[in-house]
Short mmCIF file of C-alpha atoms in Angstrom, two decimals:
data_model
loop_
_atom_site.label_atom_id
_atom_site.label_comp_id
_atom_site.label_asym_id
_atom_site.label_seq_id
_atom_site.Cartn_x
_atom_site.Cartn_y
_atom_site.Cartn_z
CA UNK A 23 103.55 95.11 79.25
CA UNK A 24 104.93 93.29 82.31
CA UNK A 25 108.45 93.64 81.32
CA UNK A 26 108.02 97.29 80.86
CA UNK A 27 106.94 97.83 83.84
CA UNK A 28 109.55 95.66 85.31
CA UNK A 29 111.82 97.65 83.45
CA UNK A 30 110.25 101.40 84.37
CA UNK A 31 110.29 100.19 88.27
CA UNK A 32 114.02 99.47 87.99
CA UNK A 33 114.56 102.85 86.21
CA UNK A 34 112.72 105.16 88.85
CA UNK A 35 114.41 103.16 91.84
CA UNK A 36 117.83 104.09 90.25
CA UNK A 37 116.67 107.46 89.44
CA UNK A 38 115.13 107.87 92.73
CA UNK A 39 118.58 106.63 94.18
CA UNK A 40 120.67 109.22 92.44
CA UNK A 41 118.30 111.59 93.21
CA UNK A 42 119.13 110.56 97.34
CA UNK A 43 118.73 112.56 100.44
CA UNK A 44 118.96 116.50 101.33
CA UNK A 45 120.37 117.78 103.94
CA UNK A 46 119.37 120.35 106.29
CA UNK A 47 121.70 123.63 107.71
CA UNK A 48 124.60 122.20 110.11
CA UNK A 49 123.29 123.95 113.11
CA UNK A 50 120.05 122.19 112.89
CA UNK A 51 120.05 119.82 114.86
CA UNK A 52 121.41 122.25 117.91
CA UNK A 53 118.13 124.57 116.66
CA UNK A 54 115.53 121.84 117.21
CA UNK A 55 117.22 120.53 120.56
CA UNK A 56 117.23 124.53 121.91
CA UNK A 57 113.56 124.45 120.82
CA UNK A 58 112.92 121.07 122.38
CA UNK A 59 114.86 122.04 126.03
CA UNK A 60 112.50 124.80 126.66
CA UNK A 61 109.55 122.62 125.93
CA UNK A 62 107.44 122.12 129.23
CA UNK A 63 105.31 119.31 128.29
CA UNK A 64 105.87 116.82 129.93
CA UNK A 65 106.63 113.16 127.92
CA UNK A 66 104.75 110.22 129.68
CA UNK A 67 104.33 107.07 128.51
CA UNK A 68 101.44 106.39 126.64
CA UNK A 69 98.90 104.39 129.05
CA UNK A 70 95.56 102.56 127.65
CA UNK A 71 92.43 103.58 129.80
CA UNK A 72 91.99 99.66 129.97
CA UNK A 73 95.27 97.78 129.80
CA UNK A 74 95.35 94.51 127.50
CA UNK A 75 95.00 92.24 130.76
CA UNK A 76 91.95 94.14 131.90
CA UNK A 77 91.01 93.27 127.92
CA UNK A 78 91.86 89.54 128.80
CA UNK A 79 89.78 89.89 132.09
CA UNK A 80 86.86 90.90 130.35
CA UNK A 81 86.72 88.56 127.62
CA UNK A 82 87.63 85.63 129.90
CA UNK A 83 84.66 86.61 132.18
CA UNK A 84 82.40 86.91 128.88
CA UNK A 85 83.12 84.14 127.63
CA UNK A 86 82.81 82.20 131.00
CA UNK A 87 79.17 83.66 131.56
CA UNK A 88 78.08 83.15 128.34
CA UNK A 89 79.12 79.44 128.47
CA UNK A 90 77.52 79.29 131.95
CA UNK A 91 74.11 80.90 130.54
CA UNK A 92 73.58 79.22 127.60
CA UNK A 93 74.88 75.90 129.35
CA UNK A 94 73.19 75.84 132.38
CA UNK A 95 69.78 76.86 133.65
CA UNK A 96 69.77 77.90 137.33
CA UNK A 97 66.12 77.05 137.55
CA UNK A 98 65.70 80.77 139.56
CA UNK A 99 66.08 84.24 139.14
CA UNK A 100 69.01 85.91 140.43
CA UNK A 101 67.25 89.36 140.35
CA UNK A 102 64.39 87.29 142.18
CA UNK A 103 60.86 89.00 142.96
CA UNK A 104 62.69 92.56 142.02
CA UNK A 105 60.60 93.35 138.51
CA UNK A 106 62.06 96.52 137.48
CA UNK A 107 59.10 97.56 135.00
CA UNK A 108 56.32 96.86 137.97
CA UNK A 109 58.55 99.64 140.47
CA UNK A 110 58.63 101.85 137.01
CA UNK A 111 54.92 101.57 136.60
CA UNK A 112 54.18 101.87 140.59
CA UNK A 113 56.06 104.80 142.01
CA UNK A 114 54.73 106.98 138.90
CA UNK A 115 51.44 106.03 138.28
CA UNK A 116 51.28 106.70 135.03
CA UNK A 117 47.82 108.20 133.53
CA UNK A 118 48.20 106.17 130.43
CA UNK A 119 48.49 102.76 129.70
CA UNK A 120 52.46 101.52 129.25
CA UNK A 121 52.80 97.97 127.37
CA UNK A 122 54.39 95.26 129.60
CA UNK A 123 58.05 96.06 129.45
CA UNK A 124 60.06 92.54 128.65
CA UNK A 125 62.19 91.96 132.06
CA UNK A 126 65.39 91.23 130.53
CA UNK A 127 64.98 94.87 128.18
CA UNK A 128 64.07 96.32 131.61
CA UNK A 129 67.19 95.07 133.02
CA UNK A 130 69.67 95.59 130.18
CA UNK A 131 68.35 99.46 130.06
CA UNK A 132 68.75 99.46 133.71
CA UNK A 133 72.74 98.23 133.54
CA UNK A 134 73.00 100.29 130.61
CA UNK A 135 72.09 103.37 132.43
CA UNK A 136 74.45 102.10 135.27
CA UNK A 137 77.53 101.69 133.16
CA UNK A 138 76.97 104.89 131.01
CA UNK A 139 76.78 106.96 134.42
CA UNK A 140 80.14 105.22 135.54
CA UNK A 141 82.00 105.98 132.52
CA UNK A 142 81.01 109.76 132.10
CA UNK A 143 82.50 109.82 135.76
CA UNK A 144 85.47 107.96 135.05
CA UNK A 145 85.99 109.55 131.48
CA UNK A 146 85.24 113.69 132.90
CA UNK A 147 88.17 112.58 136.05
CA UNK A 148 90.46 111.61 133.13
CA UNK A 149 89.56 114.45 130.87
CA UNK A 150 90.43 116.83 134.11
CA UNK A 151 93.48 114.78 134.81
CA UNK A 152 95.04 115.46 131.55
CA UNK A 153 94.19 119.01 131.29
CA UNK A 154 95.56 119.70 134.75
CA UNK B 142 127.42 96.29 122.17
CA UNK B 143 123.61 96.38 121.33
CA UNK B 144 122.83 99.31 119.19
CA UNK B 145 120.13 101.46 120.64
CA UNK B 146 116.38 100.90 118.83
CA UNK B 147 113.75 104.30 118.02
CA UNK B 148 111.76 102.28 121.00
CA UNK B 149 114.87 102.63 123.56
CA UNK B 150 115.50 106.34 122.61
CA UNK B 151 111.62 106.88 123.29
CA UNK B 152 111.92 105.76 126.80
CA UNK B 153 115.07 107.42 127.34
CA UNK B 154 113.25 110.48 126.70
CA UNK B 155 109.92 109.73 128.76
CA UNK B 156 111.97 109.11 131.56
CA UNK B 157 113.73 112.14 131.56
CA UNK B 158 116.63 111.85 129.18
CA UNK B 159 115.77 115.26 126.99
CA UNK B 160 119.45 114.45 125.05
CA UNK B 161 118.39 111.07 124.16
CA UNK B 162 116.11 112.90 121.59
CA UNK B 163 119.40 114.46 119.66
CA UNK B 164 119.86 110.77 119.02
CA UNK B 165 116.54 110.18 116.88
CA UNK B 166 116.83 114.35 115.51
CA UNK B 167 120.19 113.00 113.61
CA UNK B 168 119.06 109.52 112.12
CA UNK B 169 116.01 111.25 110.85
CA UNK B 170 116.87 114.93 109.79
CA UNK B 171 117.67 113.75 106.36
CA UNK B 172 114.52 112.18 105.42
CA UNK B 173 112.49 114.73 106.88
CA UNK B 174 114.70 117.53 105.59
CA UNK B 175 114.13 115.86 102.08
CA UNK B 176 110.65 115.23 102.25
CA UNK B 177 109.18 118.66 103.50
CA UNK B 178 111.24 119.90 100.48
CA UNK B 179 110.09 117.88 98.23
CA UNK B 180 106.41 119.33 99.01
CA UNK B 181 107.46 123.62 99.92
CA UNK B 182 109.89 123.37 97.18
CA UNK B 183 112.45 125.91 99.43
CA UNK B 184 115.28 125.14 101.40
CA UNK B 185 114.23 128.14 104.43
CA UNK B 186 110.77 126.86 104.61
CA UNK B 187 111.89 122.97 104.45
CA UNK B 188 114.44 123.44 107.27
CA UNK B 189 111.24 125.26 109.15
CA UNK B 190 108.85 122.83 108.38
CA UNK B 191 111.23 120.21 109.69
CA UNK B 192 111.79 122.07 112.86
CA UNK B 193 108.77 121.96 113.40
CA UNK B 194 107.95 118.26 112.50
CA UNK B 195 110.60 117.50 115.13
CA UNK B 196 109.09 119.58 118.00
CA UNK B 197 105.52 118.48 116.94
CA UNK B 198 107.05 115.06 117.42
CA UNK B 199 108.34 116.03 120.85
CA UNK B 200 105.25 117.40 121.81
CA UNK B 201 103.30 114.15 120.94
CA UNK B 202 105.30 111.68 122.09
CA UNK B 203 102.78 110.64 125.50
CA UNK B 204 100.87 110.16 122.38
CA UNK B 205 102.50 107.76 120.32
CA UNK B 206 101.30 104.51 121.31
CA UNK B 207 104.30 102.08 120.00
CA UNK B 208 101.77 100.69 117.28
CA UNK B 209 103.14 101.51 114.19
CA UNK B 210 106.95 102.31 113.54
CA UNK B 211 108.35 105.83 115.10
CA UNK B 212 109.44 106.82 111.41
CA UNK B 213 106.21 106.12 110.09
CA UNK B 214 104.85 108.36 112.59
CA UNK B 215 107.39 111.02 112.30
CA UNK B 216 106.84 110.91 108.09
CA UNK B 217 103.15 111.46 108.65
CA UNK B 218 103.64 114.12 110.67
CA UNK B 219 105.87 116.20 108.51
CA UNK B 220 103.85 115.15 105.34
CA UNK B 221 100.64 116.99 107.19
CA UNK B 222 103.15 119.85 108.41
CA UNK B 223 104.43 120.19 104.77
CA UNK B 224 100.44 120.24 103.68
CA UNK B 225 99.31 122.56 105.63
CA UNK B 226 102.13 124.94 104.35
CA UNK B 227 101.57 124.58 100.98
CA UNK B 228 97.70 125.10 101.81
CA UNK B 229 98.56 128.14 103.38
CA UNK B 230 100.66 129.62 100.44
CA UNK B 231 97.62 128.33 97.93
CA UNK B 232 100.22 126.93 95.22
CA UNK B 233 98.82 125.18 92.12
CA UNK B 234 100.63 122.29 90.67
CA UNK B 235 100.13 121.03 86.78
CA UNK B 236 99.59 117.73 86.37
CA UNK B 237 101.50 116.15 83.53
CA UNK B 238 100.05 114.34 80.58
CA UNK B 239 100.58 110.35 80.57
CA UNK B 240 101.80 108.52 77.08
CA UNK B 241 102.03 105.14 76.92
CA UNK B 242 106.03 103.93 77.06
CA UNK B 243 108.13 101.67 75.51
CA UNK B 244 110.86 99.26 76.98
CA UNK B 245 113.34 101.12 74.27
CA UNK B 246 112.00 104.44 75.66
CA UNK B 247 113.59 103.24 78.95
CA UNK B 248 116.70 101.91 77.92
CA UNK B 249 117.13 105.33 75.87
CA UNK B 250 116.72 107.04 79.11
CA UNK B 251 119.02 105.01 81.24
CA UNK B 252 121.79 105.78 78.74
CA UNK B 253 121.06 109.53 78.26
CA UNK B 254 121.27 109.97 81.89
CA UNK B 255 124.33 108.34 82.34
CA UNK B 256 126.00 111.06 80.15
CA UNK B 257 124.67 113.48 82.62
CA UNK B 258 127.83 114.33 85.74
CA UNK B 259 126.38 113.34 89.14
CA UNK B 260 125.77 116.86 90.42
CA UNK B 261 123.89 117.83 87.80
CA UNK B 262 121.87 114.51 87.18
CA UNK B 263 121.19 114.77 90.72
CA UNK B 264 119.97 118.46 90.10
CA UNK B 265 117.83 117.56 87.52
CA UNK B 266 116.11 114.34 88.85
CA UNK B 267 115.00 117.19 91.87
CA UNK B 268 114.05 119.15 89.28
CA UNK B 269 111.67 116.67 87.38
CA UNK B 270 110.49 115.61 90.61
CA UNK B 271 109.44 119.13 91.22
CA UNK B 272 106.91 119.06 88.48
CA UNK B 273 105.00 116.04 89.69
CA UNK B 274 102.02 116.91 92.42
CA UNK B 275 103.09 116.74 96.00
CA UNK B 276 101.63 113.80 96.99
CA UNK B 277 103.60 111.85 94.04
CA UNK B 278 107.14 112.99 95.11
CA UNK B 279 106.58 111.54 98.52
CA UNK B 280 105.02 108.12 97.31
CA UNK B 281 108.31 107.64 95.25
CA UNK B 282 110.53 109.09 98.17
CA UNK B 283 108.92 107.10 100.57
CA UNK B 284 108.39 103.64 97.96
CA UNK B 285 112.27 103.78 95.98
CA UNK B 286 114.25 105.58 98.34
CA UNK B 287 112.94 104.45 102.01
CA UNK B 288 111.83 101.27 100.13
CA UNK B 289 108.59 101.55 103.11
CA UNK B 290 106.06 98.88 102.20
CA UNK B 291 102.99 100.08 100.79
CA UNK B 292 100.89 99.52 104.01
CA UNK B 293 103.07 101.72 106.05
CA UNK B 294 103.07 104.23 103.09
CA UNK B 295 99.42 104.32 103.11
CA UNK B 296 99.26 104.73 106.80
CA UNK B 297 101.55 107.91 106.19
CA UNK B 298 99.83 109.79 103.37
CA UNK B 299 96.16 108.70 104.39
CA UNK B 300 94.79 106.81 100.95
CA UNK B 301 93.95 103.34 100.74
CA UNK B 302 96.64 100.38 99.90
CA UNK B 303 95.20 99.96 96.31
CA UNK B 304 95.63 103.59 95.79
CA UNK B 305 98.65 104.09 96.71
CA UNK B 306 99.44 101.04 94.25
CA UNK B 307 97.71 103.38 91.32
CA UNK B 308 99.04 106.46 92.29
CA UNK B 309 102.71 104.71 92.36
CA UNK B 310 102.26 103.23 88.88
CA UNK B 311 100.73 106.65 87.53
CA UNK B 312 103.56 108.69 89.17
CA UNK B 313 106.30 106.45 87.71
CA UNK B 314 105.00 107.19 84.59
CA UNK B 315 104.66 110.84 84.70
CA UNK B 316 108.15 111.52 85.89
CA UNK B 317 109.76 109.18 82.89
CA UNK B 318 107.98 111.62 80.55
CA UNK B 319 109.21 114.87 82.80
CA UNK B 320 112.90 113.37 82.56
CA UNK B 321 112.31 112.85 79.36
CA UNK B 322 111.49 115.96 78.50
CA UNK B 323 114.38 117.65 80.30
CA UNK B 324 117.12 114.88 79.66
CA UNK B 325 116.50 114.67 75.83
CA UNK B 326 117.79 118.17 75.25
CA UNK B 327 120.54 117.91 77.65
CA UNK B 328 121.71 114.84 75.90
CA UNK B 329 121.41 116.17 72.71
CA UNK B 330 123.49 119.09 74.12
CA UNK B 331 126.01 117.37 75.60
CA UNK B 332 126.63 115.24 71.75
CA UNK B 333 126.14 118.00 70.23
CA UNK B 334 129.33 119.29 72.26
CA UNK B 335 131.45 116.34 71.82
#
């Protein structure tokens, strides 16, 4: 069985061989260029939205906090007294009883809400950018 | 001298140099020229749907990001261009029963077609090619004539390494019985003759 289809490989890559290449008209290489010189889009180099030493940046600081965090306790706060579920809770009295939000979900959500605000910013200029 | 890589003619272009595109048009034309045939089975419509591969190509250059090679990219492209023809003209193609062969089949084979002259071996390899679905012609294109690795062939047509592996072995198969089917009486022809 192997040696057959040893042997059928060999026959279709000298079949496939023979068979070889087509060749288009002789003008068309002068058709596409004509095509292509009237083209108005303009061909830029393709550019990352984050380049791979922003990439490096980012992981590098990751990995430096996360070593810091789970090496280290600062023995404080560095949001301090600011307790973003008791300012929720506050400024809307609410008529109905809301659990005890966790203060590191509260804070995460918060940052979340941060960074999804900057990036529909920085993600609409783009979108403009390249439609302009 | 240094001879000029896809990657240099690419920035010629992006910087400006519109001619340094004629460059990459004339290595490729060939391939791409062969391929879209071997899917709209017409000369007109191949030399259309490679036109139009190459300004496609043009247009999406900002695009191409460098990450896989520019003739992988530019085969993709006309294999979707060639597609989408076909689609359009709604043609139907047979698939062709599989028997089990024999390694005296082969060697049978290999000696009826060298009896066959060049130009008309070549015409009938096309020919058996022809019968075998689309997507088959351009794995063995692509696979024994580009010799493109599997990974970059499965990055072309859009099916999974392991499939493409199947679809090779299955397609092999399919056009040794098509040949054989056409070469046989040729053969027998051509003895008959002598």
């Amino acid at each position: 069985m192997e040696a057959e289809n040893k042997k059928l490989d060999q026959f279709t890559k000298e079949v496939m061989q023979d068979a070889g290449l087509q060749a288009p008209s002789t003008d068309f290489l002068a058709n596409v260029m004509a095509a292509v010189t009237h083209e108005k889009v303009p061909v830029k180099a393709y550019k990352p939205l984050i380049s791979k030493v922003g990439w490096l940046i980012i992981g590098a600081l990751f990995l430096i906090f996360a070593f810091v965090l789970t090496r280290f306790s600062l023995g404080f706060s560095i949001f301090g007294d600011w307790n973003l579920s008791s300012l929720v809770i506050e400024k809307y009295e609410p008529t109905f009883e809301i659990p005890e939000i966790p203060a590191t979900y509260a804070y995460c959500f918060f940052f979340l809400l941060v960074f999804v605000v900057i990036q529909v910013k920085i993600f609409s200029k783009q979108l403009d950018k390249n439609l302009n | 001298m240094t001879q000029n890589t896809d990657q240099d003619y690419i920035d010629q272009i992006r910087s400006g140099n519109v001619n340094a595109y004629s460059m990459l048009v004339a290595k490729y034309k060939n391939m791409v020229f062969t391929l879209a045939l071997r899917i709209v089975e017409n000369r007109e419509d191949a030399e259309e749907v490679s036109q139009d591969t190459f300004i496609k190509a043009y247009r999406k250059l900002d695009s191409f990001k460098g990450t896989s090679k520019f003739s992988t990219w530019l085969y993709r492209i006309v294999y979707n261009t060639s597609l989408d023809y076909v689609k359009k003209n709604k043609r139907v193609v047979l698939s062709e029963h599989i028997d089990e062969i024999n390694e005296s089949d082969i060697g049978s084979m290999q000696n009826a077609l060298t009896y066959i002259e060049d130009k008309e071996r070549k015409e009938t390899i096309e020919k058996a090619l022809l019968k075998l679905p689309e997507e088959e012609r351009i794995l063995l294109t692509l696979f024994y004539f580009e010799e493109l690795p599997l990974k970059e062939i499965s990055e072309i047509v859009k099916i999974s390494y392991d499939n493409v592996k199947i679809k090779l072995h299955r397609s092999r198969k399919k056009l040794f019985h098509i040949l054989k089917n056409v070469v046989e009486p040729i053969y027998l022809n051509h003895g008959s003759r002598k």
